[in-house]
Structures are given as C-alpha cells and as structure tokens.
PDB file of C-alpha atoms in Angstrom:
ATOM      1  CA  UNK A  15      -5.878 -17.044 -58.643  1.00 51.00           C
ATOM      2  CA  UNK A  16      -2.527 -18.095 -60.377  1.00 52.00           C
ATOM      3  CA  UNK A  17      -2.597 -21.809 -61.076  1.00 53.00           C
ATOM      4  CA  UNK A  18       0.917 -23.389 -61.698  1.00 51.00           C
ATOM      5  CA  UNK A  19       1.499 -26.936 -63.034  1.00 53.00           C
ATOM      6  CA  UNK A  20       2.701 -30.191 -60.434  1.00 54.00           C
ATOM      7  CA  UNK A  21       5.177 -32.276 -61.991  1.00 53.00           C
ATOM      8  CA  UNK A  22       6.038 -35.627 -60.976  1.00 52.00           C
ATOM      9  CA  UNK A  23       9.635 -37.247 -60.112  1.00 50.00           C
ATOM     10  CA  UNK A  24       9.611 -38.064 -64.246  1.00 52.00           C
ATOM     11  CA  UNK A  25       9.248 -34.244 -64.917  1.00 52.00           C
ATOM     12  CA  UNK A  26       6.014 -34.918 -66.382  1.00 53.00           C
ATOM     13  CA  UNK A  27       3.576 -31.658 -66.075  1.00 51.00           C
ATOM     14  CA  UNK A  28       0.369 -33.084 -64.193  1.00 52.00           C
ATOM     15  CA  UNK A  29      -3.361 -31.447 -62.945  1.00 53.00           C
ATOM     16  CA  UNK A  30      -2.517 -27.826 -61.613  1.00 53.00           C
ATOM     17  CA  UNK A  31      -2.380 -26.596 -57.991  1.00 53.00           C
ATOM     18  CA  UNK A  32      -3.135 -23.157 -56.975  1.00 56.00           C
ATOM     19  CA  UNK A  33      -1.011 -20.641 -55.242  1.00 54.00           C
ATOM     20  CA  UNK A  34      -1.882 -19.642 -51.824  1.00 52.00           C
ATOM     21  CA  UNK A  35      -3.210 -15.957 -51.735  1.00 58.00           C
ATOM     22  CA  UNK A  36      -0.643 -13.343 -50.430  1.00 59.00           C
ATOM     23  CA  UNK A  37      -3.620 -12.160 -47.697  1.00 58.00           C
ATOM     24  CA  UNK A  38      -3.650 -15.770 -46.216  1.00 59.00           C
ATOM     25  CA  UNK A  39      -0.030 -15.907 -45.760  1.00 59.00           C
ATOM     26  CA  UNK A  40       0.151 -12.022 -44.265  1.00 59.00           C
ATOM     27  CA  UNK A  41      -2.854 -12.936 -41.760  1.00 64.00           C
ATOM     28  CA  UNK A  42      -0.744 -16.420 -40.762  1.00 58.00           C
ATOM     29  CA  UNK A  43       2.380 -13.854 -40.139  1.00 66.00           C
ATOM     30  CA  UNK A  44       0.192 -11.405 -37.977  1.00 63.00           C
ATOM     31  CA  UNK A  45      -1.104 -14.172 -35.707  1.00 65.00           C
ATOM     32  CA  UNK A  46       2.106 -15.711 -35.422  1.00 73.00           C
ATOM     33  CA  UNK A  47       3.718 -12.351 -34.416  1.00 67.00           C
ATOM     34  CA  UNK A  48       0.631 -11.915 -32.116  1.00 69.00           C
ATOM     35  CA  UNK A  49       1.216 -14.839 -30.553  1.00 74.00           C
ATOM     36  CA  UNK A  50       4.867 -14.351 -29.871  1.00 69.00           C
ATOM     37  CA  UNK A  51       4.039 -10.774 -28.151  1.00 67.00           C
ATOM     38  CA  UNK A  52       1.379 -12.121 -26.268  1.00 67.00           C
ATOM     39  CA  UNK A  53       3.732 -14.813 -24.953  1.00 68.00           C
ATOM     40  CA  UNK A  54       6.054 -12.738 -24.534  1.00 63.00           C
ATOM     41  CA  UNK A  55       4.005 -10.459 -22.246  1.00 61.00           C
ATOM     42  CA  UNK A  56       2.895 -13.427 -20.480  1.00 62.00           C
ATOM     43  CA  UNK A  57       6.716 -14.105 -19.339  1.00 60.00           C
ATOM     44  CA  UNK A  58       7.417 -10.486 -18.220  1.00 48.00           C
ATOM     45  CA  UNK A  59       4.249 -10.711 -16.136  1.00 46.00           C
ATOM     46  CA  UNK A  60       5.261 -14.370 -14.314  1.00 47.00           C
ATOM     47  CA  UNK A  61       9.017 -12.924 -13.675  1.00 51.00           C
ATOM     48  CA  UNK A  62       8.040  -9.837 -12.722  1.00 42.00           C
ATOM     49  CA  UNK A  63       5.482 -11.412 -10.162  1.00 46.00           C
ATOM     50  CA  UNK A  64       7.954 -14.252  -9.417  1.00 48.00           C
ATOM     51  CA  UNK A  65      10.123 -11.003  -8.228  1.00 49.00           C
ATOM     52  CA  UNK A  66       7.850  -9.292  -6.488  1.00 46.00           C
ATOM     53  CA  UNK A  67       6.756 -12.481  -4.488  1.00 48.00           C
ATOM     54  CA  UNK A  68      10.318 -14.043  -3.636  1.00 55.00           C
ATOM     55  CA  UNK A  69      11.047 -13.026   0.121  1.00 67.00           C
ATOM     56  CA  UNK A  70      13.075  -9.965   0.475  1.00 76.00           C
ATOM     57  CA  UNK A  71      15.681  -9.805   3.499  1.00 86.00           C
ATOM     58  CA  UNK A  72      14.821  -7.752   6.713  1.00 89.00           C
ATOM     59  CA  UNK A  73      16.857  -4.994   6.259  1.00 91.00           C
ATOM     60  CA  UNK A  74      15.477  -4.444   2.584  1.00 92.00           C
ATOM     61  CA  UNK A  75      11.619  -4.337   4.427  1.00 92.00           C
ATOM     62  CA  UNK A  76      13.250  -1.844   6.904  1.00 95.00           C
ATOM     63  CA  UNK A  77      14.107   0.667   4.336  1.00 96.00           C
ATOM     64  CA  UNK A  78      11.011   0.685   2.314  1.00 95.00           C
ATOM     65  CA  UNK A  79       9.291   1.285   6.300  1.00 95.00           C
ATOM     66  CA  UNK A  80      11.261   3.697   6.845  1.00 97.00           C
ATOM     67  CA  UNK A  81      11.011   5.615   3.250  1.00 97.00           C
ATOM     68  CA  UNK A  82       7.072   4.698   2.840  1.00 96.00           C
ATOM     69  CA  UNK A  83       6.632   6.580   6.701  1.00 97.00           C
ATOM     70  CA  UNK A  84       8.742   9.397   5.463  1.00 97.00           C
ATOM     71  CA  UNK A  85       6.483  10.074   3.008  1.00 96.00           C
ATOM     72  CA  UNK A  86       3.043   9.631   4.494  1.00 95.00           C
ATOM     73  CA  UNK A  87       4.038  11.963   7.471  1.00 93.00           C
ATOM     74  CA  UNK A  88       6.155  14.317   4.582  1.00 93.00           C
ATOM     75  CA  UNK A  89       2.760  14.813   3.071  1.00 92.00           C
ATOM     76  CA  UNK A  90       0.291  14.796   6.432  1.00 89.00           C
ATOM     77  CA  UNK A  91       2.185  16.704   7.984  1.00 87.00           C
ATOM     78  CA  UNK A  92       3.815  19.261   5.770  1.00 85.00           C
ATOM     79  CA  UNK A  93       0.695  20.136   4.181  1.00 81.00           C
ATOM     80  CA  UNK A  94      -0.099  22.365   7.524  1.00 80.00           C
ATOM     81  CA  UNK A  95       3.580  23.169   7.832  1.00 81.00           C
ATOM     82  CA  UNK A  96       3.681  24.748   4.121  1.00 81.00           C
ATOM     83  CA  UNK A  97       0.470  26.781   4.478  1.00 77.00           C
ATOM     84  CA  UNK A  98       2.171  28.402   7.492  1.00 76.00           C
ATOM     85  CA  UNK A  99       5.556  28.954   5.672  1.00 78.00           C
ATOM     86  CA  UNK A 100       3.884  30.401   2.335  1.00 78.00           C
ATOM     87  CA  UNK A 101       0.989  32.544   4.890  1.00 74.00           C
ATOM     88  CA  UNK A 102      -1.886  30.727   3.259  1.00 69.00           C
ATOM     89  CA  UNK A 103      -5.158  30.772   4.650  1.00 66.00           C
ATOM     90  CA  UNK A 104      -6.403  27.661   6.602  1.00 66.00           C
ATOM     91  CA  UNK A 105      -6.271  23.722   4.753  1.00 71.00           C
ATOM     92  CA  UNK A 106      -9.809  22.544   3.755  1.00 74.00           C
ATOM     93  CA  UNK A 107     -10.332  19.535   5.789  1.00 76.00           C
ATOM     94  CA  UNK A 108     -11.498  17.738   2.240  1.00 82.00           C
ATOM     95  CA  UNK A 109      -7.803  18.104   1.326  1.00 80.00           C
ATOM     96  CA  UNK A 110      -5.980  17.758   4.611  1.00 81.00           C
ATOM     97  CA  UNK A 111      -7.329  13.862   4.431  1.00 86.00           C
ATOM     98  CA  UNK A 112      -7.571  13.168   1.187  1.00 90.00           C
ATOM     99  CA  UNK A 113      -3.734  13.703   0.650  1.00 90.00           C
ATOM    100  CA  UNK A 114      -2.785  11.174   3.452  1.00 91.00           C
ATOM    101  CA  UNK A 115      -5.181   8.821   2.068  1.00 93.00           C
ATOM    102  CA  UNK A 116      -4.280   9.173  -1.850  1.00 94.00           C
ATOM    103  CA  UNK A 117      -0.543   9.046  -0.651  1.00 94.00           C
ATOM    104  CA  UNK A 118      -1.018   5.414   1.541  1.00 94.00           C
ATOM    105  CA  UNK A 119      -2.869   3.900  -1.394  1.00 94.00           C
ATOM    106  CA  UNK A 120      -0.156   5.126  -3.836  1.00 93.00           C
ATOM    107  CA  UNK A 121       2.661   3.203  -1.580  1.00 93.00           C
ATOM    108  CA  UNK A 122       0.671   0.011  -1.673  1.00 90.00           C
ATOM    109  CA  UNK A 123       0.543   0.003  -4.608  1.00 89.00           C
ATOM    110  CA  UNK A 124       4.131   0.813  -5.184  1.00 87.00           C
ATOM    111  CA  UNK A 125       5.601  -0.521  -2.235  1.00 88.00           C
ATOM    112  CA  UNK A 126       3.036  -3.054  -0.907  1.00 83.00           C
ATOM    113  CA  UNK A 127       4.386  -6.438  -2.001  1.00 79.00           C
ATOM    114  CA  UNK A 128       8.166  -6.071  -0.971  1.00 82.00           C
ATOM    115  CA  UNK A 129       6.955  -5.525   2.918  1.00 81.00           C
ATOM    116  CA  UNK A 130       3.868  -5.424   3.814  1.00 84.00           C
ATOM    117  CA  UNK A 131       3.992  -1.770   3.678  1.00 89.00           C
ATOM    118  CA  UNK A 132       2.215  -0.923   7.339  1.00 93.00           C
ATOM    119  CA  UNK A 133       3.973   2.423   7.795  1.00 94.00           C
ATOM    120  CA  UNK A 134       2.177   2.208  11.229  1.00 96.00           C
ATOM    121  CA  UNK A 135       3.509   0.580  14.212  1.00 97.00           C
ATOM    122  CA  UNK A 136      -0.144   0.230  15.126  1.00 96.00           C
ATOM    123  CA  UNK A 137      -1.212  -1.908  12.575  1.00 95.00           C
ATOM    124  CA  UNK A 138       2.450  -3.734  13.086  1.00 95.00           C
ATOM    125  CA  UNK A 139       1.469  -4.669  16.155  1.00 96.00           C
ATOM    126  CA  UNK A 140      -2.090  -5.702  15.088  1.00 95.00           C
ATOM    127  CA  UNK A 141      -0.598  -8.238  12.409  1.00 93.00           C
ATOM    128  CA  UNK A 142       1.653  -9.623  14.777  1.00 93.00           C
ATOM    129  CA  UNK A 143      -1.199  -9.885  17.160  1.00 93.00           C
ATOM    130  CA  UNK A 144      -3.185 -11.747  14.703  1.00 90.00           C
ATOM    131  CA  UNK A 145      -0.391 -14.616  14.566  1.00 88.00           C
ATOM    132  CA  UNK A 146       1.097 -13.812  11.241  1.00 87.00           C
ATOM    133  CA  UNK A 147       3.699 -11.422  10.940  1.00 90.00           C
ATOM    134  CA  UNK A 148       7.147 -12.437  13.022  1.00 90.00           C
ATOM    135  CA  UNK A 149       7.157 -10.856  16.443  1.00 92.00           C
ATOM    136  CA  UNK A 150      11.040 -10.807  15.616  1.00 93.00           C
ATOM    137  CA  UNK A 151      10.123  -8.070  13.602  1.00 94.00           C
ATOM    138  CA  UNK A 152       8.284  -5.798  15.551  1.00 95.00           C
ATOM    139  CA  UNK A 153      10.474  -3.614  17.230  1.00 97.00           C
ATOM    140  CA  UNK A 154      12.900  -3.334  13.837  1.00 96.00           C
ATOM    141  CA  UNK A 155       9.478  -2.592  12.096  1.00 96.00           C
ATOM    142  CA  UNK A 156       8.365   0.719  15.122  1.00 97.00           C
ATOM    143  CA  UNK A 157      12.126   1.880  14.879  1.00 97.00           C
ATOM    144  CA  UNK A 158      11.938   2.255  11.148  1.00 97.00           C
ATOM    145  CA  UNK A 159       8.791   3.894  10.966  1.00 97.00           C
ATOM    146  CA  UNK A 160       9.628   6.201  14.067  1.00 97.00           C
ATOM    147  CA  UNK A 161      12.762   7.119  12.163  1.00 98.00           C
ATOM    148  CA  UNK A 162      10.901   7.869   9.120  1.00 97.00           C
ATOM    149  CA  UNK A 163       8.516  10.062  10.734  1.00 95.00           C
ATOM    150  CA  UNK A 164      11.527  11.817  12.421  1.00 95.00           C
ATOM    151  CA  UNK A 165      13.667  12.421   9.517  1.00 96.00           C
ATOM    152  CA  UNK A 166      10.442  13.850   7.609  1.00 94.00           C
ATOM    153  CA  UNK A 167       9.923  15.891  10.320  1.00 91.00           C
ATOM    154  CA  UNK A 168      13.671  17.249  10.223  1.00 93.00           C
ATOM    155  CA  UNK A 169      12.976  17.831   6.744  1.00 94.00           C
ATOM    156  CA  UNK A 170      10.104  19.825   6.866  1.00 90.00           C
ATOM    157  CA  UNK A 171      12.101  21.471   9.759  1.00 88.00           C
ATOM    158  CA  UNK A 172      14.936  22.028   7.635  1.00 90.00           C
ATOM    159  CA  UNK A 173      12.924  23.441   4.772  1.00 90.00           C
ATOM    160  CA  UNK A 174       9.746  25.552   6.353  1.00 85.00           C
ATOM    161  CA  UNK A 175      11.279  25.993   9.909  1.00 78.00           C
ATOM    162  CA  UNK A 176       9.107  25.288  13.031  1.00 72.00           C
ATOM    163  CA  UNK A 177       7.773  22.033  12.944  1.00 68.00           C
ATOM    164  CA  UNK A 178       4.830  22.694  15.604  1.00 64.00           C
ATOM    165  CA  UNK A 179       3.456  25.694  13.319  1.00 58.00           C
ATOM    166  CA  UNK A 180       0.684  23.344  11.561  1.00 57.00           C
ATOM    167  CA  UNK A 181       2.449  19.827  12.181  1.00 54.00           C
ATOM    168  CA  UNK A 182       1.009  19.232  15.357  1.00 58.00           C
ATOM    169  CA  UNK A 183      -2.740  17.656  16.123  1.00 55.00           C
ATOM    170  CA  UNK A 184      -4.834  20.089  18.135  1.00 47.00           C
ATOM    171  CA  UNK A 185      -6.113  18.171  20.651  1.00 47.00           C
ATOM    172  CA  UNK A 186      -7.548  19.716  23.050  1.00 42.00           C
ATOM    173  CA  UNK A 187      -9.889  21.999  20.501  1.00 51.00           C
ATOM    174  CA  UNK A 188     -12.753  21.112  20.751  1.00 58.00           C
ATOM    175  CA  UNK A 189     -12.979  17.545  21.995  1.00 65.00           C
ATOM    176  CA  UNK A 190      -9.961  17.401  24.816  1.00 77.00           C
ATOM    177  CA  UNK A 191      -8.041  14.469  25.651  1.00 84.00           C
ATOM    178  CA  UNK A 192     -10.574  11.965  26.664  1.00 88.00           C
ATOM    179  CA  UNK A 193     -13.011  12.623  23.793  1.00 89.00           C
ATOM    180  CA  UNK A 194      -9.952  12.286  21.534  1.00 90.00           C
ATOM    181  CA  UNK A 195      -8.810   9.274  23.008  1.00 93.00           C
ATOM    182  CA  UNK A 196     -12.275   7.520  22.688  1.00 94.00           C
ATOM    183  CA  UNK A 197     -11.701   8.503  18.586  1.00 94.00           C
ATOM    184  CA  UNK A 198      -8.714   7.317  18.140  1.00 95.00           C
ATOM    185  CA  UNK A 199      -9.554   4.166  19.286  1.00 97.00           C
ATOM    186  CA  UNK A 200     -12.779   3.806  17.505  1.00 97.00           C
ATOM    187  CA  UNK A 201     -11.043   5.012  14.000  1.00 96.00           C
ATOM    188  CA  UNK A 202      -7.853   2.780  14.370  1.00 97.00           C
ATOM    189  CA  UNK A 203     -10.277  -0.143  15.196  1.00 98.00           C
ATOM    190  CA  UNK A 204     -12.176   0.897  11.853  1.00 97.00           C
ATOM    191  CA  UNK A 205      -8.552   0.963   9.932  1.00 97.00           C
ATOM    192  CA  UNK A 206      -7.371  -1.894  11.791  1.00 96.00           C
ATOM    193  CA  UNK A 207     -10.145  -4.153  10.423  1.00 95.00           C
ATOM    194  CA  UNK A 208     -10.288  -2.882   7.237  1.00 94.00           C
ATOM    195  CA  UNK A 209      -6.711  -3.859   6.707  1.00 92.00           C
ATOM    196  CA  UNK A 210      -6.730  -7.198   8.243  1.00 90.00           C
ATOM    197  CA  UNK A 211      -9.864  -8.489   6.565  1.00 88.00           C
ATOM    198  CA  UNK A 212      -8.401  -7.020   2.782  1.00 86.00           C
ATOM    199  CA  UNK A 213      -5.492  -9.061   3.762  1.00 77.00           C
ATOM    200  CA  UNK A 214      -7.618 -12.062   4.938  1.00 67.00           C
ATOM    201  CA  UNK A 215      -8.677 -11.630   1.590  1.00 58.00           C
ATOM    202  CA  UNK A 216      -6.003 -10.666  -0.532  1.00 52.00           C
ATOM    203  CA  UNK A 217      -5.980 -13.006  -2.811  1.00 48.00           C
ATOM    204  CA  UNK A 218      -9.392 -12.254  -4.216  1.00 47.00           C
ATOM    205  CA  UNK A 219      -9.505  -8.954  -3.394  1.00 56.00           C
ATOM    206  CA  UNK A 220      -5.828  -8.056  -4.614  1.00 58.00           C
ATOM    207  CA  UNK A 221      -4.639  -4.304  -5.448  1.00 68.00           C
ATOM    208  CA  UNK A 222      -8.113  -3.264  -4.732  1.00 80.00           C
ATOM    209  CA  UNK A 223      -6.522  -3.842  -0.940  1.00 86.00           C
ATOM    210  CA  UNK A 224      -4.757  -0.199  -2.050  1.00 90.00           C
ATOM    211  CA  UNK A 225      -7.829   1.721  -2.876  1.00 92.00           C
ATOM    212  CA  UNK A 226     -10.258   0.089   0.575  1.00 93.00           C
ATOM    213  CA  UNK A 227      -7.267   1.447   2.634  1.00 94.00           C
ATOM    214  CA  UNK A 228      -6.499   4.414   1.228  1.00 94.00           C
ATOM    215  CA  UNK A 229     -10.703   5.397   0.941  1.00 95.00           C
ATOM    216  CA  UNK A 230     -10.592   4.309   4.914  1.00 95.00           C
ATOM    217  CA  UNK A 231      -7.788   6.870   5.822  1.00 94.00           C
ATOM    218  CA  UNK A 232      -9.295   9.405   3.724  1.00 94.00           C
ATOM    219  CA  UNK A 233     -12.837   8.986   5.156  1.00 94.00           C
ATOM    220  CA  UNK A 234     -12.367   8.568   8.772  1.00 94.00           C
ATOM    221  CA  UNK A 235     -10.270  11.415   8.513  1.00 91.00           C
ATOM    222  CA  UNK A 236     -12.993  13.120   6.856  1.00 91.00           C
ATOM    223  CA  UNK A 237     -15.758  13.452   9.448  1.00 87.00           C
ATOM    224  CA  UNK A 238     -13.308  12.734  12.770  1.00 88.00           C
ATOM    225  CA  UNK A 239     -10.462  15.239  12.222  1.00 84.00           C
ATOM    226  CA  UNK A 240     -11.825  17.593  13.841  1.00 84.00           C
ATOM    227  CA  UNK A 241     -11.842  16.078  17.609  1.00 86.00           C
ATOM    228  CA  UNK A 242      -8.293  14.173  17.431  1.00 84.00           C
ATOM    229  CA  UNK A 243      -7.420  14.761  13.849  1.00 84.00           C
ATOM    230  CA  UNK A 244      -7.811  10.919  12.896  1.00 88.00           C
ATOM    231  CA  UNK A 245      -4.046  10.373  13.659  1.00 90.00           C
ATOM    232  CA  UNK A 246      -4.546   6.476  13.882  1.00 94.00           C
ATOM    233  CA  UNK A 247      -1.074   6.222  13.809  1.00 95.00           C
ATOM    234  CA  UNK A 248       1.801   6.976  16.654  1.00 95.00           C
ATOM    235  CA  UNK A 249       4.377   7.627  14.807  1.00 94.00           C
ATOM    236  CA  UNK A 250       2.105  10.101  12.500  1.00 91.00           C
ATOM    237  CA  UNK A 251       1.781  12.340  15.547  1.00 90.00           C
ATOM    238  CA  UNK A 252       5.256  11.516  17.583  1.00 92.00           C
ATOM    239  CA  UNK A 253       7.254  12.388  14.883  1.00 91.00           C
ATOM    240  CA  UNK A 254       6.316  15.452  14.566  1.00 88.00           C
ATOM    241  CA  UNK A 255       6.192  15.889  18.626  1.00 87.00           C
ATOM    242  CA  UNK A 256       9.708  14.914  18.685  1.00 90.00           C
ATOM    243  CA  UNK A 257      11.054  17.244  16.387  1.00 88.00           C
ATOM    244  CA  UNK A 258       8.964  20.006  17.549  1.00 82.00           C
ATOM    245  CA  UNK A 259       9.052  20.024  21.416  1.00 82.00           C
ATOM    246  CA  UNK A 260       5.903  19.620  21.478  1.00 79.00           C
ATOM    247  CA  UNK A 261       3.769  17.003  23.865  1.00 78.00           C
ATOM    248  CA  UNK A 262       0.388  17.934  24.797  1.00 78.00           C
ATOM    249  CA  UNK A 263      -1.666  15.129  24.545  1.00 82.00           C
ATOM    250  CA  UNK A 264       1.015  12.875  23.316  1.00 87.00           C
ATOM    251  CA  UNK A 265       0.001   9.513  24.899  1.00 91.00           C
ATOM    252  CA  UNK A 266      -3.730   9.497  23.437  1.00 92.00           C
ATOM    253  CA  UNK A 267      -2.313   8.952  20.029  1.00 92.00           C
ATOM    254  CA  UNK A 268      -0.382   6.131  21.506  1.00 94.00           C
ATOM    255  CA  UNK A 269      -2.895   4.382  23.898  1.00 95.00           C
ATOM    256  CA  UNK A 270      -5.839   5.174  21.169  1.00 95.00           C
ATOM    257  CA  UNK A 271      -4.304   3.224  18.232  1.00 96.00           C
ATOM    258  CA  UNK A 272      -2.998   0.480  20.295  1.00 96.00           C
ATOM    259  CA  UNK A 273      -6.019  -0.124  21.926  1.00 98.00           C
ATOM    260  CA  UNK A 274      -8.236  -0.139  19.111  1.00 97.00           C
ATOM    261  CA  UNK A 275      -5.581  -2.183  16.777  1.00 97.00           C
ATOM    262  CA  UNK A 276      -6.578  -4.800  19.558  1.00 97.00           C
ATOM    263  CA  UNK A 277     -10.018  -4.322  19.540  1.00 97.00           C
ATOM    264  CA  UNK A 278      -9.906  -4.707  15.616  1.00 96.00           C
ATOM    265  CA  UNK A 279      -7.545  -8.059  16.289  1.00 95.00           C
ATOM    266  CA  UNK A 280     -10.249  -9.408  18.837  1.00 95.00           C
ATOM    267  CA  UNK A 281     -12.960  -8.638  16.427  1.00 94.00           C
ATOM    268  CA  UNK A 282     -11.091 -10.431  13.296  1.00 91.00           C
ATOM    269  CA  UNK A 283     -10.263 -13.174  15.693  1.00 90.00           C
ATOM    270  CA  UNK A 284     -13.534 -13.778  16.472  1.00 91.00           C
ATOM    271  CA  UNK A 285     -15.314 -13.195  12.416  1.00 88.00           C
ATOM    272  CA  UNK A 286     -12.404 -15.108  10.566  1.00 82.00           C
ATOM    273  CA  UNK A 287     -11.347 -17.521  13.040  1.00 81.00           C
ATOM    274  CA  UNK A 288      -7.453 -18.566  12.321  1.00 79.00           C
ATOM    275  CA  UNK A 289      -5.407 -16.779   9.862  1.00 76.00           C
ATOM    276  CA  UNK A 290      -4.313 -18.033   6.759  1.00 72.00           C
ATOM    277  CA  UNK A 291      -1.170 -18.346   4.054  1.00 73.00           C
ATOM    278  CA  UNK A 292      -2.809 -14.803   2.529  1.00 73.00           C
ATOM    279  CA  UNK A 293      -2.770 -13.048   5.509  1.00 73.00           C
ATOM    280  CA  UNK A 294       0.834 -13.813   5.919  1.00 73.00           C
ATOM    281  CA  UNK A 295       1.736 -12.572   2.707  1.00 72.00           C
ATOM    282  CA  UNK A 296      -0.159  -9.792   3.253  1.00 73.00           C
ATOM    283  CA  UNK A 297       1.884  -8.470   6.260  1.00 73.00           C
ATOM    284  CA  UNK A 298       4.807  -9.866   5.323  1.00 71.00           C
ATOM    285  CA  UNK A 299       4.592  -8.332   1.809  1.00 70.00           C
ATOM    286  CA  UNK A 300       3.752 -10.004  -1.443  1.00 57.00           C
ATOM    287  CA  UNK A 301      -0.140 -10.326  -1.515  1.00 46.00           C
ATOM    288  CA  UNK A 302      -0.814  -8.345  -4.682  1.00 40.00           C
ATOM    289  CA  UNK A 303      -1.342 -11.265  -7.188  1.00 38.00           C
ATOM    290  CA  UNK A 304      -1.083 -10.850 -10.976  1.00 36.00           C
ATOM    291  CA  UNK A 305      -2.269 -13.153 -13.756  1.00 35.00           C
ATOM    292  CA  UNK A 306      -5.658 -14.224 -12.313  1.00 37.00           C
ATOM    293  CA  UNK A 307      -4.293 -14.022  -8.854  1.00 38.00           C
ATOM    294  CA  UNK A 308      -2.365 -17.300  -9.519  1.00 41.00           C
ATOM    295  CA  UNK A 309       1.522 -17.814  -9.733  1.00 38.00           C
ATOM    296  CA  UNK A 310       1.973 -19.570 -13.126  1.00 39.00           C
ATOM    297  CA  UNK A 311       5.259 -21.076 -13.319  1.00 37.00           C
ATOM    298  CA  UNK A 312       6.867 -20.763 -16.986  1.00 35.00           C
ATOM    299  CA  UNK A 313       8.631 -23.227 -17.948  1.00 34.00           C
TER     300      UNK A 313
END
C-alpha cells in the first residue's frame, strides 16, 4: 500500500499516512447506492399503500362492482356458453369451478383494496349485516353487480348467441328445487364465513384473504355443483336468467344465498363478538396491508 508524506502548516514533510485501498472505497459506494435503492423502494411501497388505503368515492367503488361482476359471471358463465358455440364436448366439473374461483382471487387481489370487491350482493348484504359496511350502500352496491352480470351476459349474447345454451344452472337435475335450495344455503353460509372471518382478520392474514376465498369458491363448487351448481351468488345466476328468458328455479338462488349469508352473520356474531376497524376496511376496501401489515408514514 502507497504511503504518501503529511506535511504540516510550515510545509515540513512529517511520519507518512497511507492511502485508503480503492476496494474499501468501491464497497463504501455499493452500500451507499444500496442504501439509496432500498430507501427508495421503501417510499414507493408507503405511497403506493398510502394510495391504495385513502378512501375512494362511491361512484369509483361502483365501477370496479360493476367491472369485477362482469368478469366473474364473463368467465362462469361463458365457459358453458363457449363449449356450446365451438360444439365441444361437455366442461369437466374440475374446470367449470376452478375458473370462477382462480378468477375471484385474481380480482382481490387486483381490485380488493379500492372496494371491498364483494361482486355478490349476498355477501353485500352479509357485511352490512355484520355492522360494518354503510347500509347507504347497499342497494348502489346490488345494482352494480346486477348490471355487471347483465352486461356480461349481453356480451356473451352478443358474441356466442343464446345465453340459456350452457349459461343457465340446471336445477332441477338431479337434486330439484328444494334439495338445491338446502345447498345453496349451506355453501353461501360456508363462503359467507370464510369471508367475514379473513376480514375479521385481515390484518394478519392480509392477501392470503385472496387465495382462502378463491380455494372456497373453487371447492364448494367442486363437490356441490352438481345439485344447484354452487351459484352462491344471485346475481351469478339472474344475470344470466335475465338475458336469457329463462326462470326455472330462479328464487332458490336468491332465498339460498340470503339465507345462509345470515346464517354465516349469526354464526360470526356469535364466534367474534363485535366487529372491528379491520373488518371495516375489509368491506369497505383497503384491508390488504403492505410493509409488515403496518402503515409507515415517511416523512
């Protein structure tokens, strides 16, 4: 190592100091610049969460509704539609619920935070039910998401032609109205619970809210679509109702999910006791934390 002589204020040449190696100096400029990108990072993270937590305005939550139901019923119930247009043979029912389900947990994730993303007017009425969504909100909420089902519906229409040809549930093969009834209520009950306790727990649990809800879909749809076709959601089967003519069996996919979106409200009620600031977010939108799951404020 190079050794260079100190001088003093006289200009006298004094004992020799020695250069700092070039290595040192290149590591101190890496961890410096690692540093600064890692701080960096950490701002982007805080404003983008800052974002996605600041309230949104009601008609901004109506049109992600209204989209987010558009595509769930776009891709439950075009997958029958589009076998029928293209003369395929009959839908696996692995695939007929696994779509629905990969498709909800994909919009939570996406969509979740800016409002609530419930794309059900079931589980609407089940968070306003539990105290902490604004009852305000409920009928804007059911119009949006029946108008979203619609216009996919129209689309599919528009594209494939009749609506009924693999849009519609079956009911009455095999289990008839009753037996279908009794399963929608138990599987939107299921749901139902699922969703309020993730939210109960949101802050913990976080965006693994997206995969428990999507799984649930998925898996109730799994071994009950066969009697009722695991609907759990009105405007999942009216939409397509509507736009095809079609109404057999019409009010068990209403009376099914309502009643068992209360039974999962009574049951919450009863295991959780009063709901809290989480919850709220949760249906509201803005319960997928970042950072930790705690809002750090730069400053």
């Amino acid at each position: 190592m190079e050794e260079v002589p100190r001088r003093t204020c006289t200009g006298a040449a004094t004992a020799t100091q020695p250069l700092a190696p070039e290595s040192s100096m290149a590591t101190v400029t890496d961890d410096t610049d690692a540093e600064h990108a890692a701080s960096l990072r950490r701002r982007y993270l805080i404003r983008f969460e800052e974002d996605t937590l600041r309230q949104r305005p009601l008609w901004i939550r109506l049109i992600i509704e209204l989209l987010g139901t558009f595509v769930l019923v776009t891709v439950a119930a075009g997958s029958g539609v589009i076998n029928h247009y293209v003369g395929g043979g009959p839908i696996s029912r692995t695939a007929a619920v696994i779509a629905p389900g990969a498709v909800v947990m994909a919009m939570i994730y996406a969509w979740g935070p800016l409002s609530g993303l419930h794309i059900n007017p079931a589980v609407t009425a089940a968070f306003a039910g539990r105290g902490v969504f604004p009852t305000g909100w409920v009928v804007p909420y059911w119009v949006a998401q029946f108008a979203g089902a619609i216009c996919a519906c129209l689309f599919l229409q528009a594209m494939f032609g009749d609506m009924s040809a693999g849009g519609n549930y079956p009911i009455t093969t095999p289990g008839g109205d009753w037996k279908s009834l009794v399963m929608e209520i138990v599987l939107t009950a299921i749901l139902v619970s699922v969703i309020l306790n993730t939210a109960t727990g949101g802050r913990s649990i976080g965006h693994n809210a997206a995969i428990a809800v999507g799984a649930t879909v998925a898996l109730l749809g799994l071994f009950a679509s066969p009697i009722s076709g695991a609907s759990m959601n009105p405007a999942r089967t009216l939409g397509p109702d509507i736009v095809g003519n079609g109404y057999t069996g019409w009010w068990v996919y209403v009376a099914g999910p309502v009643i068992g979106a209360t039974i999962a409200v009574a049951i919450i009620q009863a295991v959780r006791g009063l709901p809290n600031k989480e919850e709220r977010e949760a249906a509201e939108g803005g319960a997928l934390p970042m950072l930790g799951g705690k809002l750090k404020r730069h400053r």
